[in-house]
Short mmCIF file of C-alpha atoms in Angstrom, two decimals:
data_model
loop_
_atom_site.label_atom_id
_atom_site.label_comp_id
_atom_site.label_asym_id
_atom_site.label_seq_id
_atom_site.Cartn_x
_atom_site.Cartn_y
_atom_site.Cartn_z
CA PHE A 1 1.48 -0.91 -0.04
CA ARG A 2 -0.42 1.88 1.79
CA MET A 3 2.24 1.55 4.50
CA LYS A 4 1.87 4.00 7.38
CA ILE A 5 4.76 5.93 8.92
CA ARG A 6 5.38 6.51 12.64
CA GLY A 7 7.01 9.68 13.90
CA HIS A 8 10.09 8.86 16.00
CA CYS A 9 10.80 11.02 17.81
CA ILE A 10 9.98 14.70 18.46
CA PHE A 11 12.16 14.93 21.57
CA TRP A 12 14.65 12.58 23.22
CA ALA A 13 15.07 12.85 26.97
CA VAL A 14 18.62 11.42 27.02
CA GLU A 15 21.26 14.18 27.19
CA GLU A 16 23.82 12.29 25.09
CA GLU A 17 21.41 12.30 22.15
CA GLN A 18 20.97 16.09 21.95
CA PRO A 19 22.58 18.20 19.21
CA LYS A 20 25.63 20.01 20.53
CA TRP A 21 24.22 23.49 19.94
CA LEU A 22 21.23 22.71 22.16
CA LEU A 23 23.46 21.89 25.12
CA LYS A 24 24.53 25.55 25.26
CA ALA A 25 21.00 26.98 25.24
CA ASP A 26 19.60 28.77 28.29
CA PRO A 27 16.05 27.86 29.43
CA MET A 28 14.38 30.57 27.34
CA GLN A 29 16.29 29.59 24.21
CA LEU A 30 15.57 25.94 24.87
CA LYS A 31 11.83 26.54 25.21
CA GLY A 32 11.81 28.48 21.94
CA ALA A 33 13.68 25.70 20.15
CA MET A 34 11.26 23.14 21.54
CA TRP A 35 8.23 25.09 20.35
CA ARG A 36 9.71 25.45 16.85
CA ARG A 37 10.50 21.74 16.74
CA LEU A 38 6.95 20.78 17.75
CA HIS A 39 5.33 23.20 15.34
CA ASP A 40 7.60 22.40 12.39
CA VAL A 41 7.35 18.61 12.42
CA LEU A 42 3.69 18.31 13.39
CA THR A 43 2.42 20.82 10.84
CA ARG A 44 4.72 19.60 8.07
CA TYR A 45 3.73 15.94 8.38
CA LYS A 46 0.18 16.18 9.72
CA ASN A 47 -1.29 14.61 6.57
CA ARG A 48 1.27 11.81 6.46
CA ILE A 49 2.08 10.81 10.04
CA ARG A 50 -0.53 10.25 12.75
CA ASP A 51 1.44 8.54 15.56
CA TRP A 52 4.34 10.26 17.33
CA ASP A 53 6.77 9.37 20.09
CA VAL A 54 6.75 12.75 21.79
CA ASN A 55 9.52 12.52 24.40
CA ASN A 56 11.55 9.36 23.98
CA GLU A 57 12.94 7.37 26.94
CA MET A 58 11.89 9.53 29.88
CA LEU A 59 12.90 6.80 32.32
CA HIS A 60 16.45 6.89 30.98
CA GLY A 61 16.96 10.63 30.66
CA SER A 62 15.80 14.00 31.97
CA PHE A 63 17.55 16.55 29.76
CA TYR A 64 14.59 18.93 29.42
CA SER A 65 13.23 18.68 32.96
CA ASP A 66 16.72 19.17 34.43
CA ARG A 67 17.11 22.48 32.60
CA MET A 68 13.57 23.69 33.15
CA ASN A 69 11.27 21.72 35.46
CA GLU A 70 9.17 18.56 35.54
CA THR A 71 6.15 20.30 34.02
CA ILE A 72 7.99 20.73 30.72
CA ARG A 73 7.18 17.10 29.93
CA ASP A 74 3.48 17.81 30.50
CA TRP A 75 3.73 20.84 28.21
CA MET A 76 5.20 18.73 25.39
CA TYR A 77 2.10 16.54 25.22
CA TYR A 78 -0.41 19.35 25.72
CA GLU A 79 1.26 21.45 23.03
CA ALA A 80 1.58 18.52 20.63
CA HIS A 81 -2.16 17.88 20.92
CA ARG A 82 -2.95 21.57 20.51
CA ILE A 83 -0.95 21.77 17.28
CA PHE A 84 -2.15 18.41 15.91
CA PRO A 85 -5.43 17.38 17.62
CA ARG A 86 -5.88 14.34 15.37
CA GLY A 87 -2.47 12.97 16.27
CA GLN A 88 -1.83 10.02 18.54
CA MET A 89 0.87 10.96 21.04
CA PHE A 90 2.93 8.12 22.53
CA VAL A 91 5.42 7.54 25.28
CA ASN A 92 8.25 5.19 24.30
CA GLU A 93 10.71 3.22 26.42
CA PHE A 94 13.12 0.26 26.45
CA GLU A 95 13.86 -2.55 28.91
CA VAL A 96 10.13 -2.79 29.49
CA LEU A 97 9.24 -5.83 27.38
CA SER A 98 12.62 -7.40 26.62
CA ALA A 99 13.78 -7.07 30.25
CA PRO A 100 11.99 -6.50 33.58
CA TRP A 101 14.03 -3.53 34.79
CA TYR A 102 11.56 -0.79 33.93
CA THR A 103 8.18 -2.47 33.43
CA GLN A 104 6.59 -1.36 36.70
CA SER A 105 8.34 2.02 36.66
CA TYR A 106 6.87 2.61 33.21
CA VAL A 107 3.38 1.71 34.39
CA ASP A 108 3.77 4.08 37.35
CA GLN A 109 5.07 6.91 35.17
CA ILE A 110 2.25 6.62 32.63
CA ARG A 111 -0.35 6.35 35.39
CA SER A 112 0.98 9.55 36.98
CA PHE A 113 0.69 11.35 33.63
CA LEU A 114 -2.88 10.14 33.13
CA LYS A 115 -3.90 11.19 36.65
CA LYS A 116 -2.76 14.72 35.82
CA GLY A 117 -4.83 14.66 32.65
CA ILE A 118 -1.86 14.64 30.31
CA PRO A 119 -3.06 13.44 26.87
CA ILE A 120 -1.14 10.20 26.38
CA ASP A 121 -2.74 8.23 23.53
CA GLY A 122 -0.55 5.13 23.37
CA ILE A 123 2.24 3.12 24.97
CA GLY A 124 5.38 2.40 22.98
CA VAL A 125 7.63 -0.47 24.06
CA GLN A 126 10.81 -0.84 22.07
CA GLY A 127 11.55 -4.57 22.07
CA HIS A 128 15.31 -4.98 21.57
CA PHE A 129 15.86 -8.66 22.40
CA ALA A 130 19.19 -10.38 22.99
CA GLY A 131 18.59 -13.85 21.56
CA HIS A 132 15.90 -15.22 23.87
CA ALA A 133 12.26 -14.65 24.77
CA HIS A 134 9.75 -16.47 26.96
CA PRO A 135 6.12 -16.18 25.77
CA GLU A 136 4.59 -16.45 29.26
CA ILE A 137 6.79 -13.65 30.59
CA LEU A 138 6.12 -11.46 27.56
CA LYS A 139 2.39 -11.85 28.07
CA GLU A 140 2.69 -10.96 31.75
CA ARG A 141 4.56 -7.75 30.93
CA LEU A 142 2.03 -6.80 28.27
CA ASP A 143 -0.76 -7.52 30.76
CA ASP A 144 0.92 -5.20 33.28
CA LEU A 145 0.91 -2.40 30.70
CA ALA A 146 -2.61 -3.17 29.50
CA VAL A 147 -4.17 -2.25 32.87
CA LEU A 148 -3.65 1.39 31.86
CA GLY A 149 -6.29 1.00 29.15
CA LEU A 150 -4.18 2.42 26.31
CA PRO A 151 -3.19 0.82 23.00
CA ILE A 152 0.28 -0.74 23.01
CA TRP A 153 2.71 -0.69 20.10
CA ILE A 154 5.92 -2.69 19.82
CA THR A 155 7.85 0.18 18.29
CA GLU A 156 11.42 -1.07 17.75
CA LEU A 157 11.47 -4.86 17.46
CA ASP A 158 14.71 -6.66 16.73
CA VAL A 159 16.45 -9.84 17.88
CA VAL A 160 20.23 -10.16 18.14
CA ALA A 161 21.28 -13.72 17.26
CA GLU A 162 24.23 -14.74 15.12
CA ASN A 163 22.36 -17.82 13.90
CA ASP A 164 19.43 -16.74 11.74
CA VAL A 165 17.45 -19.89 12.64
CA LYS A 166 17.68 -18.93 16.31
CA ARG A 167 16.76 -15.36 15.39
CA ALA A 168 13.73 -16.67 13.51
CA GLU A 169 12.56 -18.77 16.45
CA VAL A 170 12.78 -15.91 18.93
CA LEU A 171 11.23 -13.40 16.53
CA GLU A 172 8.28 -15.71 15.91
CA LYS A 173 7.63 -16.14 19.64
CA ILE A 174 7.60 -12.39 20.21
CA ILE A 175 5.41 -11.54 17.22
CA ARG A 176 2.87 -14.27 17.98
CA VAL A 177 2.51 -13.17 21.61
CA ALA A 178 2.18 -9.52 20.59
CA TYR A 179 -0.27 -10.22 17.76
CA ALA A 180 -2.44 -12.31 20.07
CA HIS A 181 -2.60 -9.72 22.83
CA PRO A 182 -5.80 -7.63 22.69
CA SER A 183 -4.06 -4.41 23.72
CA VAL A 184 -1.30 -4.56 21.10
CA GLN A 185 -2.31 -2.60 18.01
CA GLY A 186 0.95 -2.47 16.08
CA ILE A 187 4.39 -4.02 15.63
CA VAL A 188 7.27 -2.14 13.98
CA LEU A 189 10.50 -3.88 12.98
CA TRP A 190 13.49 -1.75 13.94
CA THR A 191 16.12 -3.13 11.55
CA PHE A 192 15.27 -5.71 8.90
CA TRP A 193 18.02 -5.29 6.25
CA ASP A 194 21.66 -6.28 6.73
CA LYS A 195 22.83 -3.27 4.72
CA HIS A 196 21.34 -0.90 7.28
CA GLU A 197 21.52 -2.62 10.66
CA TRP A 198 21.42 -0.79 13.98
CA LYS A 199 23.08 -3.83 15.56
CA LYS A 200 24.78 -6.73 13.82
CA ASN A 201 22.93 -10.03 13.43
CA THR A 202 19.42 -8.56 13.55
CA SER A 203 18.46 -8.63 9.85
CA LEU A 204 15.62 -10.49 8.15
CA PHE A 205 16.65 -9.67 4.57
CA GLU A 206 20.13 -9.64 3.03
CA GLY A 207 21.92 -8.11 0.08
CA HIS A 208 20.82 -5.56 -2.48
CA PHE A 209 18.02 -7.85 -3.68
CA PHE A 210 16.58 -8.20 -0.16
CA LYS A 211 16.87 -11.98 -0.07
CA PRO A 212 15.11 -13.29 3.06
CA ASN A 213 17.17 -15.30 5.52
CA GLU A 214 15.43 -17.78 7.85
CA ALA A 215 14.17 -14.96 10.08
CA GLY A 216 12.78 -13.19 7.03
CA ARG A 217 11.12 -16.34 5.71
CA ARG A 218 9.52 -16.95 9.11
CA TYR A 219 8.24 -13.39 9.21
CA LEU A 220 6.76 -13.65 5.71
CA ARG A 221 5.02 -16.92 6.61
CA MET A 222 3.36 -15.25 9.58
CA ARG A 223 2.31 -12.31 7.44
CA ASN A 224 0.72 -14.65 4.91
CA GLU A 225 -0.90 -16.69 7.67
CA TRP A 226 -2.62 -13.55 8.99
CA LYS A 227 -3.96 -12.34 5.65
CA THR A 228 -7.44 -12.96 4.33
CA ASP A 229 -7.59 -13.97 0.67
CA ILE A 230 -11.05 -14.97 -0.55
CA ILE A 231 -11.13 -15.60 -4.28
CA ASP A 232 -14.09 -16.32 -6.57
CA ARG A 233 -16.55 -16.31 -3.69
CA GLN A 234 -20.24 -16.44 -4.58
CA PRO A 235 -22.81 -14.50 -2.47
CA ASP A 236 -24.44 -16.33 0.43
CA ASP A 237 -27.74 -14.53 -0.14
CA VAL A 238 -29.04 -12.58 -3.13
CA THR A 239 -32.10 -10.33 -3.33
CA SER A 240 -33.26 -7.95 -6.04
CA HIS A 241 -31.06 -5.19 -4.60
CA ASP A 242 -28.52 -6.80 -2.29
CA CYS A 243 -25.84 -9.45 -2.12
CA VAL A 244 -24.73 -10.82 1.26
CA PHE A 245 -21.32 -12.37 1.90
CA ARG A 246 -20.54 -14.02 5.23
CA PHE A 247 -16.91 -14.75 6.09
CA ARG A 248 -14.26 -14.54 8.76
CA ALA A 249 -11.39 -12.14 8.16
CA PHE A 250 -8.36 -10.93 10.03
CA HIS A 251 -8.87 -7.40 11.23
CA GLY A 252 -7.06 -4.68 9.34
CA GLU A 253 -7.18 -3.02 5.94
CA HIS A 254 -8.68 -4.98 3.04
CA VAL A 255 -9.61 -4.38 -0.58
CA ILE A 256 -12.99 -5.76 -1.65
CA ARG A 257 -13.50 -6.30 -5.38
CA ILE A 258 -16.81 -7.38 -6.89
CA ARG A 259 -16.98 -8.47 -10.51
CA LEU A 260 -20.30 -7.72 -12.22
CA PRO A 261 -21.85 -9.83 -14.99
CA ASP A 262 -20.75 -7.27 -17.59
CA GLY A 263 -17.12 -7.76 -16.55
CA SER A 264 -16.65 -4.44 -14.75
CA VAL A 265 -15.20 -4.52 -11.24
CA LEU A 266 -16.34 -2.56 -8.20
CA GLU A 267 -13.57 -1.90 -5.69
CA GLN A 268 -13.54 -0.41 -2.22
CA ASN A 269 -11.00 -0.22 0.62
CA VAL A 270 -12.39 -1.21 4.03
CA ASN A 271 -11.02 -1.43 7.55
CA ILE A 272 -12.25 -4.50 9.43
CA ARG A 273 -12.22 -4.13 13.21
CA ASN A 274 -11.17 -6.85 15.64
CA HIS A 275 -14.69 -7.80 16.69
CA PRO A 276 -17.74 -9.37 15.00
CA GLY A 277 -19.96 -7.03 13.04
CA GLU A 278 -21.63 -6.15 9.79
CA LEU A 279 -20.17 -4.02 7.04
CA GLU A 280 -22.50 -2.48 4.47
CA LEU A 281 -21.02 -1.36 1.16
CA VAL A 282 -23.08 0.64 -1.29
CA PHE A 283 -21.77 0.55 -4.85
CA ASN A 284 -22.97 2.82 -7.61
CA LYS A 285 -22.41 2.07 -11.28
CA GLN A 286 -21.39 5.72 -11.74
CA SER A 287 -18.94 5.48 -8.85
CA PRO A 288 -15.28 6.30 -9.56
CA ASP A 289 -14.46 3.07 -7.71
CA ILE A 290 -15.65 1.05 -10.71
CA LYS A 291 -12.63 -0.31 -12.55
CA ASP A 292 -12.24 -2.15 -15.83
CA ALA A 293 -11.79 -5.86 -15.37
CA PRO A 294 -8.11 -6.84 -15.27
CA ASP A 295 -6.73 -8.99 -18.07
#
């Protein structure tokens, strides 16, 4: 599936979430443990994980800054970028999208980081919803975050609703608003299987065979709606050296396969951006991308 993995999380600002041994560390020991944590996870997974929540829930906790000082949060992001320059380092917070309590505080916090030159690459909003969502309000909150000019990810989306039809309706509203917003670049479901739920009544799939409930069926319909499947398409223009295809496609990762008259198939993975443009593919008969025609 070529599914990407997000790193969640390197640090967690909430004291109750720390390992017990860390609570006993003095500032020097704590700083050493933090450096080892950063170095270990970022170097180990640098070829597998690009996006990281560096210090989770800084509006709800201050474990590290209480024991050291406020600049320790700045250091986390600077050091993460130094170790893994290609990484995308996120902030991540809750009660920003699903509730109004921290939306403006989050904007103010991120803006203060950016003014100091701290390398924040993306905004994570968790998205734990309690059975209701209003599209207009969701859009307003996303608009408030979008003024910062950073990509937004819905990082932990779930909907608590005992009735799976209700869950499906709310989930669809949220996903459609997020997918339509120009600043939202990703949506991650937090719990989707009833055998491994963070909270009860949040699943989309049930049982050991992952049977979709109504929320799961609604999600799959949206996924299929936003896929581009063009089959047996003939070129729009043909010259002695080129073939031109013109079509509209949802942005994202695609596989393009071209069947030649001799039955062989040329295949290439492409990433289509969310704006109009031209994509030129050069195929070579000696290319390793040439595959035998499937049966």
